[in-house]
Amino acid sequence: MGNDRKAVKAADEAGVMIPSDVKKALAKKAREKLEDTWHTEDDFRKKLGQMPDDELSAAYIPDVYQKDIYTIDYEILKAWGIKLISFDMDDTAADSEAGEPSQTAIVLFRDLKRMGFAVALLTNGKDAEGKKFAEKLGADYAAEAKKPYSTVFKAVAFDFEEQHKEFLERSQMAHVGSHFSKDIMGGNTFGITTCLVRRAGKRGKSVAEIAKLVGVNENHIVRAELKNRGLWYAHHQYEKGDQYYQMGEEPGYRRNGRPACGIALQAADSLIQKVNADRNTVYSLDGLLRNSYKQKKAAAMKTLYAHLGEDIVFTGAEDGMEDMRELEEHELWDGELSAFIFTAGCYSVRQARRLYKDSGEVDYTQRKPAGKDAVATYKERESRRFLFHLGCTGEYREVCEISAKYKGEDSVGNEWVHLCLAATGFSWNEDIDFICTVKSRGASDGQAALFVCKNYMGSSFSVQYWYRLTPDGTVKEYWIHPYNEDTFKERWELN
């Protein structure tokens, strides 16, 4: 009851601070926040509690942390090769209570475009007024973005490519938001640069305070978990050189090495070294394989060590992708929209965007390819889409499909073996996170097995699926479910 009374008091105070014409909006916003979070609070806390420190850091620690969108050093982002910046609209870019962009925001977005950035506003809400808000800022706009799912980031990247007629890497994208779970975790999972800022505007701060008092604010839950493990340090007042940091920097409390932060500092140091190493790298194509390694490679390799033992050697993990080649039209299989082939150790890997039938009678997992006419129609529709494409039409579903074939010692056949496919739905998302080859120490490279990791992300939990291909063409699936202890105990094999 104490928290309830505090919440009511906070709401009353919010009503005093906020003009009467936005009180209803405040109440609606608070109600949506409570409804959106309350039913998953226990699951959410449990999920966070089960995540190792390095995975928690990779998911929720941003690349940049600043007071607001005006204190981010965009020159640094430009130097790092960023071309597209998306902003969360609610409580981030919308720093005014009047429903209109502030003059400061208008000037900032004008300057960003003059610097050569493409800009977009994203919101999980359904507010039609947001489009007018975005137009006044000269930004693209996407409502019902469903963050943290990656669909909207993919769509924004595609729209950039359509407008600018050039390919956009994930390393060239950045997202700015005020929410750990929706903005930072969503961006980190997708593999783009993430920038966390404090909530803007009195309305957003008041709503957050109300939700925090009744215990249902995801930002508060994530921050508390990070603080408890020494991965985040709370400042109630500005501390120069310690609280905020720009791209490629560390906050003072990490540099100074506070007690109980050993594991976190190691993870942060490794991540920063990786980012610095990649600073001048120019990537050549997208896919669902490479740029996301920024956050996921270490965690994936740690999983394989845990299940296969410490006496393993990685013979192909990312480095062999330099020979990646896009296939010509005549090389595509039925239903394929595009495909690439690259080498991973002693295997050739084929990654394709493929269209499968998906209706009441046929499920896309049955792998019945769409015909040439359907592919042509889909491509034509795709060329006209804006920001709301979900990879499914009601009759067909687009997937990322992985196939491979062994080409090492004693190679006999020349057949491609299907390993897995990853798709996107309205409330879930699948991504191919990691591909590598692994052998026992002392074995020849040609005896390595190919491992592919697919990550499923739902509304309240995620599941890892691992696929193993051995030289004899055998495929086996392993899976790791956060709420099923048996999946952590299953014996994995190399052969």
Coordinates of C-alpha atoms in Angstrom, one line a residue:
M1 CA 0.0 0.0 0.0
G2 CA 2.9 2.3 0.7
N3 CA 4.0 2.2 -2.9
D4 CA 0.4 2.7 -4.1
R5 CA 0.2 5.9 -2.0
K6 CA 3.5 7.1 -3.3
A7 CA 2.3 6.5 -6.9
V8 CA -0.9 8.5 -6.3
K9 CA 1.1 11.3 -4.8
A10 CA 3.6 11.2 -7.7
A11 CA 0.6 11.3 -10.1
D12 CA -0.9 14.3 -8.3
E13 CA 2.4 16.1 -8.4
A14 CA 2.7 15.3 -12.1
G15 CA -0.7 16.8 -12.6
V16 CA 0.5 20.0 -11.0
M17 CA 3.6 20.2 -13.2
I18 CA 1.9 19.3 -16.4
P19 CA -0.6 21.5 -18.2
S20 CA -4.2 20.2 -18.1
D21 CA -4.4 19.5 -21.8
V22 CA -1.8 16.7 -21.4
K23 CA -3.1 15.1 -18.2
K24 CA -5.1 12.6 -20.1
A25 CA -2.1 11.7 -22.2
L26 CA -0.1 11.2 -19.0
A27 CA -2.8 8.8 -17.5
K28 CA -3.0 6.9 -20.8
K29 CA 0.8 6.6 -21.0
A30 CA 1.1 5.4 -17.4
R31 CA -1.7 2.8 -17.9
E32 CA -0.1 1.5 -21.0
K33 CA 3.3 1.2 -19.2
L34 CA 1.7 -0.7 -16.3
E35 CA -0.2 -3.0 -18.6
D36 CA 2.8 -3.6 -20.8
T37 CA 5.1 -4.6 -18.0
W38 CA 3.2 -6.0 -15.0
H39 CA 2.3 -9.4 -16.4
T40 CA 5.9 -10.2 -17.4
E41 CA 7.7 -8.8 -14.3
D42 CA 8.5 -12.0 -12.6
D43 CA 9.6 -13.7 -15.8
F44 CA 11.7 -10.6 -16.7
R45 CA 13.4 -10.6 -13.3
K46 CA 14.1 -14.3 -13.5
K47 CA 15.5 -14.0 -17.0
L48 CA 17.9 -11.2 -16.0
G49 CA 19.0 -13.1 -12.9
Q50 CA 20.0 -16.2 -14.9
M51 CA 22.1 -14.2 -17.4
P52 CA 25.9 -14.3 -16.9
D53 CA 27.6 -11.0 -16.4
D54 CA 29.1 -10.9 -19.8
E55 CA 25.8 -11.6 -21.5
L56 CA 24.0 -9.1 -19.4
S57 CA 26.6 -6.5 -20.3
A58 CA 26.4 -7.3 -24.0
A59 CA 22.7 -7.0 -23.9
Y60 CA 22.2 -3.9 -21.8
I61 CA 25.4 -1.8 -21.7
P62 CA 25.2 1.0 -24.3
D63 CA 28.1 2.2 -26.4
V64 CA 27.3 5.8 -25.4
Y65 CA 25.6 7.2 -22.3
Q66 CA 24.7 10.9 -22.2
K67 CA 22.4 13.3 -20.4
D68 CA 20.3 13.9 -23.5
I69 CA 20.3 13.8 -27.3
Y70 CA 22.0 17.2 -27.4
T71 CA 25.2 16.1 -25.5
I72 CA 26.0 13.2 -27.8
D73 CA 29.2 13.9 -29.8
Y74 CA 27.8 13.2 -33.3
E75 CA 31.2 14.1 -34.9
I76 CA 32.6 11.0 -33.1
L77 CA 29.8 8.9 -34.5
K78 CA 30.5 10.2 -38.0
A79 CA 34.2 9.4 -37.6
W80 CA 33.2 5.9 -36.7
G81 CA 31.3 5.5 -40.0
I82 CA 27.7 5.9 -38.8
K83 CA 25.4 7.0 -41.6
L84 CA 21.9 6.4 -40.1
I85 CA 20.7 7.4 -36.7
S86 CA 17.3 6.3 -35.4
F87 CA 15.8 8.0 -32.3
D88 CA 13.2 6.7 -29.9
M89 CA 10.5 9.4 -30.1
D90 CA 8.7 9.1 -26.7
D91 CA 10.7 10.6 -23.9
T92 CA 13.8 10.9 -26.0
A93 CA 13.4 13.1 -29.1
A94 CA 10.1 14.5 -27.9
D95 CA 11.4 16.7 -25.1
S96 CA 8.5 19.1 -25.2
E97 CA 5.1 18.6 -23.5
A98 CA 3.2 20.6 -26.2
G99 CA 3.2 17.8 -28.8
E100 CA 5.5 19.9 -31.0
P101 CA 9.2 19.5 -31.5
S102 CA 11.2 22.0 -29.5
Q103 CA 13.2 24.6 -31.4
T104 CA 16.3 23.0 -30.0
A105 CA 15.3 19.6 -31.5
I106 CA 14.5 21.2 -34.8
V107 CA 18.0 22.8 -34.9
L108 CA 19.7 19.5 -33.9
F109 CA 18.0 17.4 -36.6
R110 CA 18.7 20.1 -39.2
D111 CA 22.4 20.0 -38.2
L112 CA 22.5 16.2 -38.3
K113 CA 21.2 16.2 -41.8
R114 CA 23.7 18.8 -42.8
M115 CA 26.4 16.5 -41.4
G116 CA 25.2 13.8 -43.8
F117 CA 23.3 11.6 -41.4
A118 CA 20.0 10.1 -42.3
V119 CA 17.6 10.3 -39.3
A120 CA 14.5 8.4 -38.3
L121 CA 12.0 8.4 -35.4
L122 CA 10.8 5.2 -33.9
T123 CA 8.0 4.6 -31.4
N124 CA 6.2 1.5 -30.0
G125 CA 3.1 3.6 -29.7
K126 CA 0.2 4.1 -32.2
D127 CA 0.1 7.9 -32.0
A128 CA -0.7 9.2 -35.5
E129 CA 0.4 12.7 -34.4
G130 CA 3.9 11.3 -34.3
K131 CA 4.1 11.4 -38.1
K132 CA 3.5 15.2 -38.1
F133 CA 6.1 15.5 -35.3
A134 CA 8.7 13.6 -37.5
E135 CA 7.8 15.6 -40.6
K136 CA 8.6 18.8 -38.7
L137 CA 12.0 17.4 -37.9
G138 CA 12.6 16.1 -41.4
A139 CA 12.9 12.6 -40.2
D140 CA 11.4 9.2 -41.4
Y141 CA 8.9 7.8 -39.0
A142 CA 7.8 4.3 -37.9
A143 CA 4.9 3.7 -35.4
E144 CA 4.3 0.4 -33.7
A145 CA 8.0 -0.3 -34.0
K146 CA 7.8 -3.3 -31.6
K147 CA 11.2 -2.7 -30.1
P148 CA 13.2 -4.6 -29.0
Y149 CA 12.5 -6.8 -32.0
S150 CA 14.8 -6.2 -34.9
T151 CA 12.2 -5.9 -37.6
V152 CA 12.0 -2.1 -37.5
F153 CA 15.8 -1.8 -37.6
K154 CA 15.9 -4.0 -40.7
A155 CA 13.1 -2.0 -42.3
V156 CA 14.8 1.4 -41.5
A157 CA 18.1 0.1 -43.1
F158 CA 16.2 -1.1 -46.2
D159 CA 14.5 2.3 -46.5
F160 CA 17.9 4.0 -46.3
E161 CA 19.1 1.8 -49.1
E162 CA 16.1 2.6 -51.2
Q163 CA 16.5 6.3 -50.7
H164 CA 20.3 6.6 -51.0
K165 CA 20.9 3.7 -53.5
E166 CA 23.7 2.3 -51.4
F167 CA 24.3 -0.7 -49.1
L168 CA 24.1 0.0 -45.4
E169 CA 26.0 -2.1 -42.9
R170 CA 24.9 -2.6 -39.3
S171 CA 28.2 -1.0 -38.3
Q172 CA 26.9 2.2 -40.0
M173 CA 23.7 2.4 -37.9
A174 CA 23.1 3.9 -34.5
H175 CA 20.1 4.0 -32.3
V176 CA 19.4 6.6 -29.5
G177 CA 16.8 5.9 -26.8
S178 CA 16.1 6.2 -23.1
H179 CA 15.0 2.6 -22.4
F180 CA 17.4 -0.2 -21.4
S181 CA 15.1 -3.0 -22.5
K182 CA 13.5 -1.7 -25.6
D183 CA 16.2 0.6 -27.1
I184 CA 19.5 -0.6 -25.8
M185 CA 18.9 -4.4 -25.7
G186 CA 17.1 -4.1 -29.1
G187 CA 20.0 -2.3 -30.7
N188 CA 22.7 -4.4 -29.1
T189 CA 20.9 -7.6 -30.2
F190 CA 20.7 -6.4 -33.7
G191 CA 24.4 -5.4 -33.6
I192 CA 24.3 -1.7 -34.1
T193 CA 25.8 1.2 -32.0
T194 CA 23.5 2.1 -29.1
C195 CA 23.2 5.4 -27.2
L196 CA 21.4 5.7 -23.9
V197 CA 20.1 9.1 -22.8
R198 CA 18.1 10.2 -19.7
R199 CA 14.3 10.6 -20.2
A200 CA 13.4 13.9 -21.7
G201 CA 10.4 16.0 -20.7
K202 CA 8.5 16.2 -17.4
R203 CA 5.7 13.9 -18.6
G204 CA 8.1 11.0 -19.4
K205 CA 9.9 11.4 -16.1
S206 CA 6.7 11.5 -14.1
V207 CA 5.3 8.4 -15.8
A208 CA 8.6 6.6 -15.2
E209 CA 8.5 7.6 -11.5
I210 CA 4.9 6.3 -11.1
A211 CA 5.8 3.0 -12.7
K212 CA 9.0 2.7 -10.7
L213 CA 7.1 3.2 -7.4
V214 CA 4.7 0.4 -8.1
G215 CA 7.6 -1.8 -9.1
V216 CA 6.9 -2.3 -12.8
N217 CA 9.4 -0.1 -14.6
E218 CA 11.6 -2.3 -16.8
N219 CA 14.3 0.4 -16.9
H220 CA 14.4 0.3 -13.1
I221 CA 14.6 -3.5 -13.0
V222 CA 17.4 -3.6 -15.5
R223 CA 19.4 -0.8 -13.9
A224 CA 19.0 -2.5 -10.4
E225 CA 20.3 -5.8 -11.8
L226 CA 23.3 -4.1 -13.4
K227 CA 24.0 -2.1 -10.2
N228 CA 23.8 -5.2 -8.0
R229 CA 26.5 -6.8 -10.2
G230 CA 28.7 -3.8 -10.4
L231 CA 28.0 -3.3 -14.1
W232 CA 26.4 0.1 -13.7
Y233 CA 27.0 2.9 -11.3
A234 CA 24.1 5.2 -10.4
H235 CA 24.7 9.0 -10.1
H236 CA 21.9 11.2 -8.8
Q237 CA 23.9 14.3 -9.7
Y238 CA 26.2 15.0 -12.5
E239 CA 29.8 13.9 -11.9
K240 CA 32.1 15.3 -14.6
G241 CA 34.2 12.6 -16.3
D242 CA 32.6 9.8 -14.4
Q243 CA 28.9 9.5 -15.2
Y244 CA 28.6 9.9 -18.9
Y245 CA 30.8 8.7 -21.8
Q246 CA 31.0 9.0 -25.6
M247 CA 31.7 6.4 -28.2
G248 CA 34.9 4.5 -27.6
E249 CA 35.3 5.9 -24.1
E250 CA 34.8 4.4 -20.6
P251 CA 33.2 6.1 -17.7
G252 CA 35.5 7.0 -14.8
Y253 CA 34.1 4.4 -12.5
R254 CA 35.1 1.6 -14.9
R255 CA 38.5 3.1 -15.5
N256 CA 39.1 3.5 -11.8
G257 CA 38.1 -0.2 -11.2
R258 CA 35.6 -0.1 -8.4
P259 CA 35.5 -3.1 -6.1
A260 CA 33.3 -6.1 -7.1
C261 CA 33.5 -5.1 -10.8
G262 CA 36.3 -7.5 -11.9
I263 CA 34.2 -9.7 -14.2
A264 CA 32.3 -6.7 -15.6
L265 CA 35.4 -4.7 -16.2
Q266 CA 37.0 -7.6 -18.1
A267 CA 33.9 -7.9 -20.2
A268 CA 33.8 -4.2 -20.8
D269 CA 37.5 -4.1 -21.7
S270 CA 37.1 -6.9 -24.1
L271 CA 34.2 -5.2 -25.8
I272 CA 36.0 -1.9 -26.0
Q273 CA 39.1 -3.6 -27.5
K274 CA 36.8 -5.3 -30.1
V275 CA 35.2 -2.0 -31.0
N276 CA 38.5 -0.2 -31.3
A277 CA 39.9 -3.0 -33.5
D278 CA 36.8 -2.7 -35.7
R279 CA 37.0 1.1 -35.9
N280 CA 38.6 1.3 -39.3
T281 CA 37.1 -1.9 -40.7
V282 CA 35.0 -1.5 -43.8
Y283 CA 32.5 -4.3 -44.1
S284 CA 31.3 -5.5 -47.5
L285 CA 27.8 -6.9 -46.9
D286 CA 24.9 -7.4 -44.5
G287 CA 23.3 -10.8 -43.8
L288 CA 22.6 -12.0 -40.3
L289 CA 26.1 -13.2 -39.6
R290 CA 28.8 -10.6 -39.0
N291 CA 28.1 -7.2 -37.5
S292 CA 26.1 -8.8 -34.7
Y293 CA 29.4 -10.5 -33.6
K294 CA 30.2 -7.3 -31.8
Q295 CA 28.0 -8.4 -29.0
K296 CA 27.6 -12.1 -29.5
K297 CA 30.8 -13.8 -30.6
A298 CA 32.3 -14.1 -27.1
A299 CA 29.0 -15.4 -25.6
A300 CA 28.6 -18.0 -28.3
M301 CA 32.2 -19.3 -28.0
K302 CA 31.7 -19.4 -24.2
T303 CA 28.7 -21.6 -24.7
L304 CA 30.6 -24.0 -26.9
Y305 CA 33.4 -24.2 -24.4
A306 CA 30.9 -24.9 -21.6
H307 CA 29.3 -27.8 -23.5
L308 CA 32.2 -29.2 -25.5
G309 CA 34.9 -28.7 -22.9
E310 CA 38.0 -26.5 -22.8
D311 CA 40.0 -28.8 -25.1
I312 CA 38.6 -27.5 -28.3
V313 CA 40.0 -25.4 -31.1
F314 CA 38.0 -23.0 -33.4
T315 CA 39.2 -23.5 -37.0
G316 CA 36.8 -21.1 -38.7
A317 CA 34.8 -18.3 -36.9
E318 CA 34.2 -15.1 -38.9
D319 CA 37.7 -14.9 -40.4
G320 CA 37.0 -17.2 -43.3
M321 CA 34.1 -15.0 -44.5
E322 CA 36.5 -12.8 -46.5
D323 CA 35.7 -15.0 -49.6
M324 CA 32.0 -14.3 -49.4
R325 CA 30.4 -14.1 -52.8
E326 CA 26.9 -13.1 -53.9
L327 CA 25.3 -15.5 -56.2
E328 CA 24.1 -14.6 -59.7
E329 CA 20.4 -14.9 -60.6
H330 CA 20.9 -18.2 -62.5
E331 CA 22.6 -19.7 -59.4
L332 CA 19.6 -19.2 -57.1
W333 CA 17.4 -22.1 -56.0
D334 CA 13.6 -22.1 -56.2
G335 CA 12.1 -19.4 -54.0
E336 CA 15.4 -17.6 -53.3
L337 CA 15.5 -13.8 -53.4
S338 CA 19.3 -13.6 -52.9
A339 CA 22.1 -15.8 -51.6
F340 CA 25.7 -15.7 -50.5
I341 CA 28.4 -18.4 -50.2
F342 CA 31.4 -18.2 -48.0
T343 CA 33.9 -20.5 -46.3
A344 CA 33.9 -21.5 -42.7
G345 CA 36.8 -23.8 -41.9
C346 CA 36.4 -27.0 -44.0
Y347 CA 32.8 -26.2 -45.0
S348 CA 31.1 -24.1 -47.7
V349 CA 28.2 -22.2 -46.2
R350 CA 25.2 -20.9 -48.2
Q351 CA 23.2 -18.1 -46.6
A352 CA 20.0 -17.2 -48.5
R353 CA 16.9 -15.0 -48.3
R354 CA 14.2 -17.4 -49.3
L355 CA 10.5 -17.3 -49.8
Y356 CA 8.4 -20.2 -48.6
K357 CA 4.7 -20.9 -48.9
D358 CA 2.9 -20.0 -45.6
S359 CA -0.9 -20.3 -45.4
G360 CA -3.5 -22.2 -43.5
E361 CA -2.7 -25.4 -45.4
V362 CA 1.1 -25.1 -45.7
D363 CA 3.5 -23.9 -42.9
Y364 CA 6.8 -22.3 -44.0
T365 CA 8.7 -24.8 -41.9
Q366 CA 7.7 -27.5 -44.4
R367 CA 10.0 -25.7 -46.8
K368 CA 7.8 -25.6 -49.9
P369 CA 9.5 -22.8 -52.0
A370 CA 7.4 -20.1 -53.7
G371 CA 7.2 -20.2 -57.5
K372 CA 8.9 -17.8 -59.9
D373 CA 5.8 -15.7 -60.3
A374 CA 5.3 -15.3 -56.5
V375 CA 9.0 -14.4 -56.1
A376 CA 8.7 -11.7 -58.8
T377 CA 5.5 -10.3 -57.2
Y378 CA 7.2 -10.3 -53.8
K379 CA 10.2 -8.5 -55.1
E380 CA 8.0 -5.9 -56.8
R381 CA 6.0 -5.3 -53.6
E382 CA 9.3 -5.2 -51.6
S383 CA 10.7 -2.5 -53.8
R384 CA 7.7 -0.2 -52.9
R385 CA 7.6 -0.9 -49.2
F386 CA 8.4 1.8 -46.6
L387 CA 9.0 0.9 -42.9
F388 CA 6.4 -1.8 -42.1
H389 CA 7.6 -4.9 -44.0
L390 CA 7.6 -8.0 -41.7
G391 CA 8.8 -10.6 -44.2
C392 CA 5.4 -12.2 -44.5
T393 CA 2.4 -11.6 -46.7
G394 CA -0.2 -14.1 -45.5
E395 CA 0.6 -16.5 -48.3
Y396 CA 4.4 -16.5 -48.1
R397 CA 7.1 -16.0 -45.5
E398 CA 10.7 -14.7 -46.1
V399 CA 13.4 -16.5 -44.1
C400 CA 17.1 -16.5 -43.7
E401 CA 18.2 -20.1 -44.6
I402 CA 21.5 -21.7 -43.9
S403 CA 22.8 -24.7 -45.8
A404 CA 26.4 -26.1 -45.9
K405 CA 28.5 -28.8 -47.4
Y406 CA 31.8 -30.4 -46.3
K407 CA 34.7 -29.8 -48.6
G408 CA 37.6 -31.0 -46.5
E409 CA 39.6 -34.2 -46.4
D410 CA 38.0 -37.4 -47.8
S411 CA 35.2 -35.2 -49.2
V412 CA 33.0 -37.5 -51.4
G413 CA 29.6 -35.9 -52.2
N414 CA 28.9 -32.4 -53.4
E415 CA 25.4 -32.0 -51.8
W416 CA 24.2 -29.1 -49.8
V417 CA 22.8 -30.0 -46.4
H418 CA 20.0 -27.8 -44.9
L419 CA 20.8 -26.8 -41.4
C420 CA 18.2 -24.3 -40.3
L421 CA 16.1 -21.2 -41.1
A422 CA 15.3 -18.1 -39.2
A423 CA 12.1 -16.1 -39.6
T424 CA 10.3 -13.1 -38.2
G425 CA 6.7 -12.9 -36.8
F426 CA 4.5 -10.2 -35.3
S427 CA 5.6 -10.9 -31.7
W428 CA 8.8 -12.9 -32.1
N429 CA 12.0 -12.8 -34.0
E430 CA 14.8 -15.2 -35.0
D431 CA 18.3 -14.4 -36.0
I432 CA 21.4 -16.4 -37.1
D433 CA 23.9 -15.2 -34.5
F434 CA 27.1 -17.2 -35.0
I435 CA 28.7 -19.7 -37.4
C436 CA 32.0 -21.5 -36.7
T437 CA 33.9 -24.7 -37.1
V438 CA 35.3 -26.6 -34.0
K439 CA 37.6 -29.5 -33.6
S440 CA 39.3 -31.4 -30.7
R441 CA 42.8 -30.3 -29.9
G442 CA 45.2 -32.5 -31.8
A443 CA 42.7 -33.4 -34.6
S444 CA 43.2 -32.3 -38.1
D445 CA 41.2 -29.2 -39.4
G446 CA 39.3 -31.5 -41.8
Q447 CA 37.8 -33.3 -38.7
A448 CA 36.1 -30.1 -37.5
A449 CA 32.3 -29.9 -37.1
L450 CA 30.3 -26.8 -38.2
F451 CA 28.1 -25.1 -35.6
V452 CA 25.4 -22.6 -36.3
C453 CA 23.6 -20.7 -33.5
K454 CA 20.1 -19.4 -34.0
N455 CA 18.5 -17.1 -31.4
Y456 CA 14.7 -17.0 -30.9
M457 CA 13.4 -13.9 -29.0
G458 CA 9.8 -13.8 -27.8
S459 CA 7.9 -11.4 -25.6
S460 CA 9.3 -12.7 -22.3
F461 CA 12.2 -15.0 -23.0
S462 CA 14.7 -16.1 -25.6
V463 CA 15.9 -19.6 -26.7
Q464 CA 19.2 -20.5 -28.3
Y465 CA 19.2 -23.3 -31.0
W466 CA 22.5 -24.8 -32.0
Y467 CA 22.9 -26.9 -35.2
R468 CA 25.9 -29.2 -35.7
L469 CA 27.0 -30.5 -39.0
T470 CA 29.7 -33.2 -39.2
P471 CA 31.8 -34.2 -42.2
D472 CA 29.6 -37.3 -42.9
G473 CA 26.6 -35.0 -43.4
T474 CA 24.9 -35.6 -40.1
V475 CA 22.9 -32.7 -38.6
K476 CA 22.0 -32.6 -34.9
E477 CA 20.1 -29.8 -33.0
Y478 CA 20.7 -28.7 -29.5
W479 CA 18.8 -26.0 -27.7
I480 CA 19.1 -23.9 -24.5
H481 CA 15.9 -22.7 -22.8
P482 CA 16.3 -20.4 -19.8
Y483 CA 13.4 -22.0 -17.9
N484 CA 14.4 -25.7 -18.6
E485 CA 17.4 -26.9 -16.7
D486 CA 17.6 -30.1 -18.7
T487 CA 18.6 -28.1 -21.8
F488 CA 21.8 -27.0 -19.9
K489 CA 22.7 -30.6 -19.0
E490 CA 22.4 -32.2 -22.4
R491 CA 25.6 -33.8 -23.7
W492 CA 27.0 -32.1 -26.8
E493 CA 29.3 -33.8 -29.2
L494 CA 31.9 -32.8 -31.9
N495 CA 31.5 -36.0 -33.9

